[in-house]
Structure formats: C-alpha cells, structure tokens
Short mmCIF file of C-alpha atoms and ligand atoms in Angstrom, two decimals:
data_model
loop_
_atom_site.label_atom_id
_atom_site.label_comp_id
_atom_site.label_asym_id
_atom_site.label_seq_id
_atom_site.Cartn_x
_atom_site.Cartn_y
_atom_site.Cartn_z
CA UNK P 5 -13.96 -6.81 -25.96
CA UNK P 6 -13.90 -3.42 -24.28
CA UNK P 7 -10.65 -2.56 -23.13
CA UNK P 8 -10.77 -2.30 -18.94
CA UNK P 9 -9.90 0.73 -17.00
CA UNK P 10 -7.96 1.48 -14.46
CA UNK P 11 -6.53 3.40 -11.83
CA UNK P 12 -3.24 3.11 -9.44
CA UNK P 13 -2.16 5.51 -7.06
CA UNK P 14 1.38 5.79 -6.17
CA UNK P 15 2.68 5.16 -9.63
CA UNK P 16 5.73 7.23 -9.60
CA UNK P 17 7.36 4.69 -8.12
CA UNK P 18 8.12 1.17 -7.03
CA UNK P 19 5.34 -1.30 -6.19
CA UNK P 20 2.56 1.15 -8.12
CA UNK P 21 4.68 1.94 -10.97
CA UNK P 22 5.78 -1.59 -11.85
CA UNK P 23 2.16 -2.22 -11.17
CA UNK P 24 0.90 0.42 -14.09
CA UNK P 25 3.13 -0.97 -16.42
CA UNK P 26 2.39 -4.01 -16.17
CA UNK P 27 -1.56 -3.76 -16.20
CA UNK P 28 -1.08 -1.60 -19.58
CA UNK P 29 1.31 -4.39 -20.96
CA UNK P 30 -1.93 -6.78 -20.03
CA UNK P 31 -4.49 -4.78 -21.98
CA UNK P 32 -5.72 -2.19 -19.42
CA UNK P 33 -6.09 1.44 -19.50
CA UNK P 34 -4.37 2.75 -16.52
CA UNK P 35 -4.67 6.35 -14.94
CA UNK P 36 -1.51 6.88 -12.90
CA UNK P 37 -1.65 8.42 -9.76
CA UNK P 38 0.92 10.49 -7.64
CA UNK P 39 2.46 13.50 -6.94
CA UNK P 40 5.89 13.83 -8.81
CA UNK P 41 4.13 14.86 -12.30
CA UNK P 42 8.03 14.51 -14.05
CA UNK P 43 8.38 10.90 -13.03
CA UNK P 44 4.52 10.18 -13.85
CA UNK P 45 5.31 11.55 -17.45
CA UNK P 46 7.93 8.90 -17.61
CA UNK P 47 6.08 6.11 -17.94
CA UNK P 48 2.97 8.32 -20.39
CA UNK P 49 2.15 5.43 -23.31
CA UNK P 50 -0.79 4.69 -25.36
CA UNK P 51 -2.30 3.29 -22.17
CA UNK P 52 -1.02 4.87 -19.40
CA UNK P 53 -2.54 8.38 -18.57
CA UNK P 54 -0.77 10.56 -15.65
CA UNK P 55 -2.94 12.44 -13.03
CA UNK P 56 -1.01 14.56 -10.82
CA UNK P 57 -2.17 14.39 -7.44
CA UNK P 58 -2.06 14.49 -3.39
CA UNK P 59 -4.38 11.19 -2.19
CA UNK P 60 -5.05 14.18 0.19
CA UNK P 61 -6.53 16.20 -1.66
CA UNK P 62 -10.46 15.36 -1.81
CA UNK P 63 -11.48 17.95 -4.69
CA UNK P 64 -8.43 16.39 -7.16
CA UNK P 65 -9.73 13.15 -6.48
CA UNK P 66 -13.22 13.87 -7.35
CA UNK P 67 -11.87 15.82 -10.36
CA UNK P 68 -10.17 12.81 -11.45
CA UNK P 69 -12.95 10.02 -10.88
CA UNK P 70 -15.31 12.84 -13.51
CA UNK P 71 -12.31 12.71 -15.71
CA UNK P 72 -12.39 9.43 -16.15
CA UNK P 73 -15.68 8.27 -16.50
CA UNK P 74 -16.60 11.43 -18.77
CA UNK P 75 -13.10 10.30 -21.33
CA UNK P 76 -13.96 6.42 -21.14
CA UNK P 77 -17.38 5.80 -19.28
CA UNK P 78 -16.47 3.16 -16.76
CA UNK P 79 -14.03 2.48 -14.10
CA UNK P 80 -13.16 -1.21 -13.20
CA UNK P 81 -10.54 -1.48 -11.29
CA UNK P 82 -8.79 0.48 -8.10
CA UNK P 83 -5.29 -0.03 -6.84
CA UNK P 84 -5.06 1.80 -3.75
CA UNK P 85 -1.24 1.34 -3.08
CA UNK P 86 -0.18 5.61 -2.44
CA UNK P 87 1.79 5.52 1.15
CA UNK P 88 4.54 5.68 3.44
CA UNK P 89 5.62 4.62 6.58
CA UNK P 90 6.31 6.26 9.47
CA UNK P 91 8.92 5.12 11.39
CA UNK P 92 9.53 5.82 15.26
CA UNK P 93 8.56 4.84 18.80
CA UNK P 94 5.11 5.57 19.63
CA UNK P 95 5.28 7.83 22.54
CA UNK P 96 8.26 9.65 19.93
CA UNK P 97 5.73 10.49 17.17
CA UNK P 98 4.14 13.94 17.06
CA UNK P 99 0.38 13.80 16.77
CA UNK P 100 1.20 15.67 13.53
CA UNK P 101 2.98 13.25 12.00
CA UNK P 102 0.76 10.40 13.06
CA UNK P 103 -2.23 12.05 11.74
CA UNK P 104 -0.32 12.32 8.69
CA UNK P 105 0.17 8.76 8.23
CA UNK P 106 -3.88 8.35 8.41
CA UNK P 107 -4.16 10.83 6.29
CA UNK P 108 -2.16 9.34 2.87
CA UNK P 109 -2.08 5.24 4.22
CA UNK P 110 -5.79 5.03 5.53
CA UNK P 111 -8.25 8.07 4.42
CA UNK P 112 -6.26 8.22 1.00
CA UNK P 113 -7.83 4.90 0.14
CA UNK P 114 -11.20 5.83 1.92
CA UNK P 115 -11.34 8.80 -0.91
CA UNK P 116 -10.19 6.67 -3.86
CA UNK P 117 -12.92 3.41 -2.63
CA UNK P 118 -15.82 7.11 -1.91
CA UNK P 119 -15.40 8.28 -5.41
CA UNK P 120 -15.44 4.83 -7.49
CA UNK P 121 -17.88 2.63 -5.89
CA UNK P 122 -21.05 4.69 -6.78
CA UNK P 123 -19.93 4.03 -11.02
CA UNK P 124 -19.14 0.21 -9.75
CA UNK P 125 -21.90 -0.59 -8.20
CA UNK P 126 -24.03 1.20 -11.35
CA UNK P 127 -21.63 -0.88 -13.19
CA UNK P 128 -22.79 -3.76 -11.19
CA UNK P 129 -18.86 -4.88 -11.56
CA UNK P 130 -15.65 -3.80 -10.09
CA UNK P 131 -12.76 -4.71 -8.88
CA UNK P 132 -10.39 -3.26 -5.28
CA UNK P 133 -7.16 -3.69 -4.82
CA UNK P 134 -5.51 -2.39 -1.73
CA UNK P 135 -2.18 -2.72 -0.94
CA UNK P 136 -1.95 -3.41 2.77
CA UNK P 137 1.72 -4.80 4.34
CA UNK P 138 3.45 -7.84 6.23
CA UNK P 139 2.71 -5.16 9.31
CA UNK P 140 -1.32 -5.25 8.51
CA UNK P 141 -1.68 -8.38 10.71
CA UNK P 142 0.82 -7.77 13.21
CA UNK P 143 3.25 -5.04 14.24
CA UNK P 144 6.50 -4.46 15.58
CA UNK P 145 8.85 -2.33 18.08
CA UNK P 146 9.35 1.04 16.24
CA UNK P 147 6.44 0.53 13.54
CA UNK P 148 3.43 1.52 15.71
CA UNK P 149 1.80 3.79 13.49
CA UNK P 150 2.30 2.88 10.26
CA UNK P 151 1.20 -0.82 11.34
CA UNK P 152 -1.33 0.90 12.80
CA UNK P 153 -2.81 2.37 9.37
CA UNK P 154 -2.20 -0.60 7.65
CA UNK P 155 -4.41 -2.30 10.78
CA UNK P 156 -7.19 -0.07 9.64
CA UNK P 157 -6.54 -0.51 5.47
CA UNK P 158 -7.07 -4.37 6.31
CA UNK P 159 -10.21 -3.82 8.66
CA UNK P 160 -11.89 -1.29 6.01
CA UNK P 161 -11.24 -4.03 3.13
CA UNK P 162 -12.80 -6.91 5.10
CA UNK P 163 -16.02 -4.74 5.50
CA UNK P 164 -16.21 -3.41 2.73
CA UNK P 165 -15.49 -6.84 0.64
CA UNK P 166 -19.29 -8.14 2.56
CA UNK P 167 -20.93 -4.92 1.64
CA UNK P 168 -19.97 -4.56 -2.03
CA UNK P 169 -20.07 -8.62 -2.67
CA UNK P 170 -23.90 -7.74 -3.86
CA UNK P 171 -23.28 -5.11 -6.09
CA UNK P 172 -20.33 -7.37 -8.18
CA UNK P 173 -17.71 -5.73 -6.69
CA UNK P 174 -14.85 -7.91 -5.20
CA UNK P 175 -12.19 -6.67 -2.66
CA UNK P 176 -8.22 -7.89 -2.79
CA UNK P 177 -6.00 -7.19 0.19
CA UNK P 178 -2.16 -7.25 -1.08
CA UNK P 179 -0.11 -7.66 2.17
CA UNK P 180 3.79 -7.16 0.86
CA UNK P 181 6.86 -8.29 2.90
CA UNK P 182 9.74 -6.31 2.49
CA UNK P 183 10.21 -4.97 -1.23
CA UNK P 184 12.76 -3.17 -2.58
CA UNK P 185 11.53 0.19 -3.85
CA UNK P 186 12.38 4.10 -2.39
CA UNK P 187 9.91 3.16 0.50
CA UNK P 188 12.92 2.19 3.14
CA UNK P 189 15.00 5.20 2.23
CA UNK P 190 12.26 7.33 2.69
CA UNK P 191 11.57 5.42 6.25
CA UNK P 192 15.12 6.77 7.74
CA UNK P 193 14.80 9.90 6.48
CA UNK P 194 11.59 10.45 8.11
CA UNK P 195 12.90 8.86 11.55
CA UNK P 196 15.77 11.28 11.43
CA UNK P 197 12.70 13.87 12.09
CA UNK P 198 11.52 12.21 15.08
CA UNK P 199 13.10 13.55 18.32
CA UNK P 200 13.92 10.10 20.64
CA UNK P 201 15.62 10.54 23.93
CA UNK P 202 18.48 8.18 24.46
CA UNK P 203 16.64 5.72 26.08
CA UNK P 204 15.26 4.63 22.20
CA UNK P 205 18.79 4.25 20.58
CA UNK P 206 18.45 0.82 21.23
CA UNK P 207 15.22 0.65 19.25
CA UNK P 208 16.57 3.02 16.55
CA UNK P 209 19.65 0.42 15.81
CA UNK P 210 17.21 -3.00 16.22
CA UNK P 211 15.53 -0.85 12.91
CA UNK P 212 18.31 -0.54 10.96
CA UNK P 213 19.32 -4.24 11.71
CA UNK P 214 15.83 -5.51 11.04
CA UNK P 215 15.45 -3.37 7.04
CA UNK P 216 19.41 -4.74 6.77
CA UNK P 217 17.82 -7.31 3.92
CA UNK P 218 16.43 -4.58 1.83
CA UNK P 219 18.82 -4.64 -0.94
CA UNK P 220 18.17 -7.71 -1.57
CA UNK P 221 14.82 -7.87 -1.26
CA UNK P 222 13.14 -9.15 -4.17
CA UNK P 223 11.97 -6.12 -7.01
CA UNK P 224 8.61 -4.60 -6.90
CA UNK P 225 7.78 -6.79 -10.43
CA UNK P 226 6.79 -9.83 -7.85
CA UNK P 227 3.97 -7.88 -6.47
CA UNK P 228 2.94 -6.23 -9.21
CA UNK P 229 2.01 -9.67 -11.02
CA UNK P 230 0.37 -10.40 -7.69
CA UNK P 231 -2.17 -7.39 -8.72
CA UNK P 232 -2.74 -8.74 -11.82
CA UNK P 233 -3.82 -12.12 -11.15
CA UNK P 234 -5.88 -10.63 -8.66
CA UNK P 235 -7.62 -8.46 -11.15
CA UNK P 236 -7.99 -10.88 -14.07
CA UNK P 237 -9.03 -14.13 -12.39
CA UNK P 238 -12.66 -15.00 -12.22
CA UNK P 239 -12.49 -15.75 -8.46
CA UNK P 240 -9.43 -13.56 -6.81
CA UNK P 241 -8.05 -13.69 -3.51
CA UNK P 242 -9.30 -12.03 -0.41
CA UNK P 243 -5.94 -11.59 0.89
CA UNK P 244 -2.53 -12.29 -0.56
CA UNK P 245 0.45 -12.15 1.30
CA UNK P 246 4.00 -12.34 -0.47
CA UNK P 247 7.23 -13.16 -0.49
CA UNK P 248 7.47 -15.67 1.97
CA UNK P 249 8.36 -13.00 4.83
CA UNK P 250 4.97 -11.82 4.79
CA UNK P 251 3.31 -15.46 4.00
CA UNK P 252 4.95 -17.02 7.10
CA UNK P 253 4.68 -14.04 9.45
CA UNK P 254 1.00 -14.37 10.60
CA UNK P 255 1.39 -17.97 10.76
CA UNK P 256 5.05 -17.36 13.08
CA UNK P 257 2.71 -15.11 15.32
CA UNK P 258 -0.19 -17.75 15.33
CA UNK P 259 2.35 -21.02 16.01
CA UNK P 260 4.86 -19.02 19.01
CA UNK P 261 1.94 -17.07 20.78
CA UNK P 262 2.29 -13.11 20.89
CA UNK P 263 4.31 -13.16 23.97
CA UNK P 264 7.59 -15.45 22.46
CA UNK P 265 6.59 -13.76 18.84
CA UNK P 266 7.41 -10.93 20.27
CA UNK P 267 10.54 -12.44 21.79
CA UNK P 268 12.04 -13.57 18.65
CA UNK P 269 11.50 -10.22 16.85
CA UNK P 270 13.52 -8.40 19.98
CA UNK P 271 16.21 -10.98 19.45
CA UNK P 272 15.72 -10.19 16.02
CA UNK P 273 16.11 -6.55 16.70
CA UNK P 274 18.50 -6.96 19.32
CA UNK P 275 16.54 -4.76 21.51
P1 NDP V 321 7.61 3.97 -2.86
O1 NDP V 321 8.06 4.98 -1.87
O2 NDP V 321 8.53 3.54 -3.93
O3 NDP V 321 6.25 4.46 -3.54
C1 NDP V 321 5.25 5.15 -2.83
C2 NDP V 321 4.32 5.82 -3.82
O4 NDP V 321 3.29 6.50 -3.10
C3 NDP V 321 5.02 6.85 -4.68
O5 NDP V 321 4.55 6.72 -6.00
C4 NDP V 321 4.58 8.18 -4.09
O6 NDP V 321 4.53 9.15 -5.11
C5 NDP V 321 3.17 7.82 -3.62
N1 NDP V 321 2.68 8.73 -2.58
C6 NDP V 321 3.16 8.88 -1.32
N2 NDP V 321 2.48 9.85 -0.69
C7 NDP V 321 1.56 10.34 -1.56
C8 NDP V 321 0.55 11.35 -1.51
N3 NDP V 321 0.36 12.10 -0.41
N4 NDP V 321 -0.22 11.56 -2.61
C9 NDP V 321 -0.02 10.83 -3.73
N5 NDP V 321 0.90 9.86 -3.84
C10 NDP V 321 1.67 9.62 -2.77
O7 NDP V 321 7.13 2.71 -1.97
P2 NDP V 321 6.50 1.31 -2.35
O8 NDP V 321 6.28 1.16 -3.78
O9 NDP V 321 7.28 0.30 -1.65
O10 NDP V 321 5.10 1.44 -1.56
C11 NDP V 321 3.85 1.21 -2.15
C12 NDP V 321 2.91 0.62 -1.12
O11 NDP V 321 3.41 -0.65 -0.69
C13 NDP V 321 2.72 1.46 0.14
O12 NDP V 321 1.36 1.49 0.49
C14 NDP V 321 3.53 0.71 1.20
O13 NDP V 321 3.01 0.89 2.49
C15 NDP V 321 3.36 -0.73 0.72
N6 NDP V 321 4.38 -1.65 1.22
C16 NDP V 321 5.69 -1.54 0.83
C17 NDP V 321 6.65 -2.40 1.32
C18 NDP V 321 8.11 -2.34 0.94
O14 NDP V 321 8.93 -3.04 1.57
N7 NDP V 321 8.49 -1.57 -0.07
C19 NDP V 321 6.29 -3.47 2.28
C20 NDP V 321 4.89 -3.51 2.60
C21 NDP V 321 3.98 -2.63 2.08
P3 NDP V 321 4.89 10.72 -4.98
O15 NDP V 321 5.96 10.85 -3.95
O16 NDP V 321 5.30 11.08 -6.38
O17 NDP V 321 3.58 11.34 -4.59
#
C-alpha cells in the first residue's frame, strides 16, 4: 500500500506535535509545520519532515504544497491546528491585534485548505482536519475574538465539507475543551498586552479563575488520537468535540437557554 501523506501545522508544540507523532507512529508521512525551526527539528524521523513556516506567509505556503507533491506526488491529509488565542474584552482589543487573530486562527487555514484542495480533488480523495475549540459553538466574557475566529473556522468547514463531498474529499471539525499544552501560558501573556481600564479587573480575575483547571487538564495525546481516527476511518466525523468540557458545553447552552447559560458562566467567572 502507498504510504499516506501528510501535513500538520502547529507541530512545534502541544496538540499538533503530539498529533505528528502520532500519525508517523500510524504509518503516515507527516510534513510538520510551524515557526520555531529548533523545536520542529526535534521531533525530524524517518517520517516526519520539518517545514519552517509563518501560516501567514502565503508564498511559504505555496512553496511548501510544490514541495510536497514534487518529493512524494500526493497530499492526503490536512491538519489545520496552527493558532492562538487572544485573550481580552472586546472593546479592549486593538484592531491590530484582532486582525491578527484572523490572520493565523482563520485565513491560516483558508491558505493551507487554497493550496491542497486543487491536488485532492485531482486526487479525487482527501482528507481535512481542522482543529476548531469548545469556544467554536459558543463564547464567553473575555474570549470575544478568539471565539470569534474559531466561529468562522467552524462556518468555513461546514461549507466547505458540502462543496468538496463530490470530489472525495471529507471535512473533520476537532472542537477541543481545555488541553494542557503552552496555549494558556501564552493566553496571559498576551492579555498582559491589552490595556483594560479598571472597570475590566473583574473580568480579568473571572479568566484566571475560569483556566484555574489547566494543569490538570488532560495531555494533548487525547486529541491527537481523536485526529487519527478521524483520518483512518472509512466514514469520520463531521464534528468531534472532546473531553467532556467541550462535549457537554453546546448541549449546557442548548438545555439552560443563552440568557441563564450565560448566568452560570458569570457565576462561574465570578463576574
Ligand atoms: P500551543 O501553543 O502548544 O501550539 C500552538 C502551535 O501553533 C505551535 O506549534 C505554534 O508554533 C503554532 N503557531 C502559532 N502561530 C503560528 C504562526 N503564525 N505560524 C505558524 N505556526 C504558528 O497550543 P495548542 O497545541 O493547545 O493549540 C493548537 C490548536 O488547538 C489551536 O488552534 C488552539 O486554538 C486549539 N485549541 C487549544 C485548546 C487548549 O486548551 N490547549 C482548547 C481548544 C482549542 P510556533 O510558535 O513554533 O510557530
């Protein structure tokens, strides 16, 4: 059998890295994705090929897409996982750093789905993976743009899942819960550079009290085998939302009504 390709962005760490690993340990060939070149080469093998890149960067991600179909002819599976979240109030945010957000979490998957689906659908087989969150179905105080990208991965999946259906291409929304990986860490730090008035502390605390469970969060190992079903069974899932954080909160949302959902997350957040 051929051996299947691959590619994951954001696989110098956490969710995408245990996610390379564990599609080369499964037979794939997997081109890793990210920035940090030094912690890419750590996890070089056999079957796991860095590529150094911004998911911002439009001409590196065409480069790549050549590279990989000129070295092994095909691409068959995408794991569009690259982001970060930005963390502060809405009316806090520069326009800056929101566009920023869109930039890596939204239009960094648009380029990665642009540049493979013209060798899938030749292919006539192929298979997306994007990794959306517990906050691409609802959202919370303090969240508003990064929920809001991950809004907008889920809504370009769904259409793009009935357009590419034809062609043999299937399309896997990954909706995490809270994982632990450098993500959080790299939340505060990039709150700290949000200027709130006083009148937000409140807000600022109810975030700190609601990512309190991120130590022990479960590892990023659970989601990673998530991708891999998704990849390898003959029918995979349209959307797959895990742990249980994640699984119950659209159904929480659903069951109290927005108005006492939101309610319970203030209490929550003791906002
Ligand atoms: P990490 O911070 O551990 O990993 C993020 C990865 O994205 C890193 O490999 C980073 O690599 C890469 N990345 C970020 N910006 C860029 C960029 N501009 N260009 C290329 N690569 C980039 O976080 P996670 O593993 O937790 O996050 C992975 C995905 O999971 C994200 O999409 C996140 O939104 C989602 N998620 C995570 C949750 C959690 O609780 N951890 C919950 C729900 C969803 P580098 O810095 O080297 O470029």
């Amino acid at each position: 059998m051929t051996q299947r390709i691959a590619l994951v962005t954001g696989a110098s760490s956490g969710i995408g890295r245990a996610t390379a690993e564990l599609l080369a340990k499964n037979g794939f060939y997997v081109f890793a994705v990210a920035r940090r070149k030094g912690r890419l080469e750590q996890i070089r093998s056999d079957n796991i090929e860095p590529i150094p890149l911004d998911v911002t960067d439009a001409g590196a991600i065409t480069a790549a897409i050549e590279h990989i179909v000129t070295t092994k002819g095909r691409i068959d599976v995408l794991i569009n996982n690259a982001g970060f979240g930005q963390l502060g109030a809405v009316e806090c945010v520069s326009m800056e750093a929101a566009h920023h957000q869109f930039e890596v979490n939204v239009f960094g998957y648009a380029r990665f789905m642009q540049a493979v689906l013209p060798y899938m659908r030749e292919q006539k087989s192929g298979r997306i993976v994007n990794i959306s969150s517990i906050l691409g179905k609802i959202a919370l105080p303090g969240f508003g743009w990064y929920a809001a990208s991950k809004h907008a991965v889920e809504a370009l999946s769904e259409s793009l899942r009935g357009e590419a259906k034809a062609f043999g291409i299937d399309v896997t929304v990954i909706a995490p819960g809270l994982i632990r990986t450098e993500f959080a860490a790299k939340q505060f730090e990039l709150l700290k550079t949000v200027k709130h008035p006083l009148a937000y502390q409140k807000i600022i605390r109810g975030l700190h009290h609601l990512l309190a469970g991120e130590p022990e969060a479960p590892d990023p190992e659970i989601i990673a085998r998530a991708v891999v079903k998704a990849v390898t069974k003959p029918v995979p899932p349209v959307r797959h939302a895990l742990p249980w954080d994640s699984k119950t909160a659209v159904i929480a949302r659903w069951l109290l009504g927005a108005r006492f959902f939101a309610w319970a997350i203030r209490q929550q957040m003791r906002i």
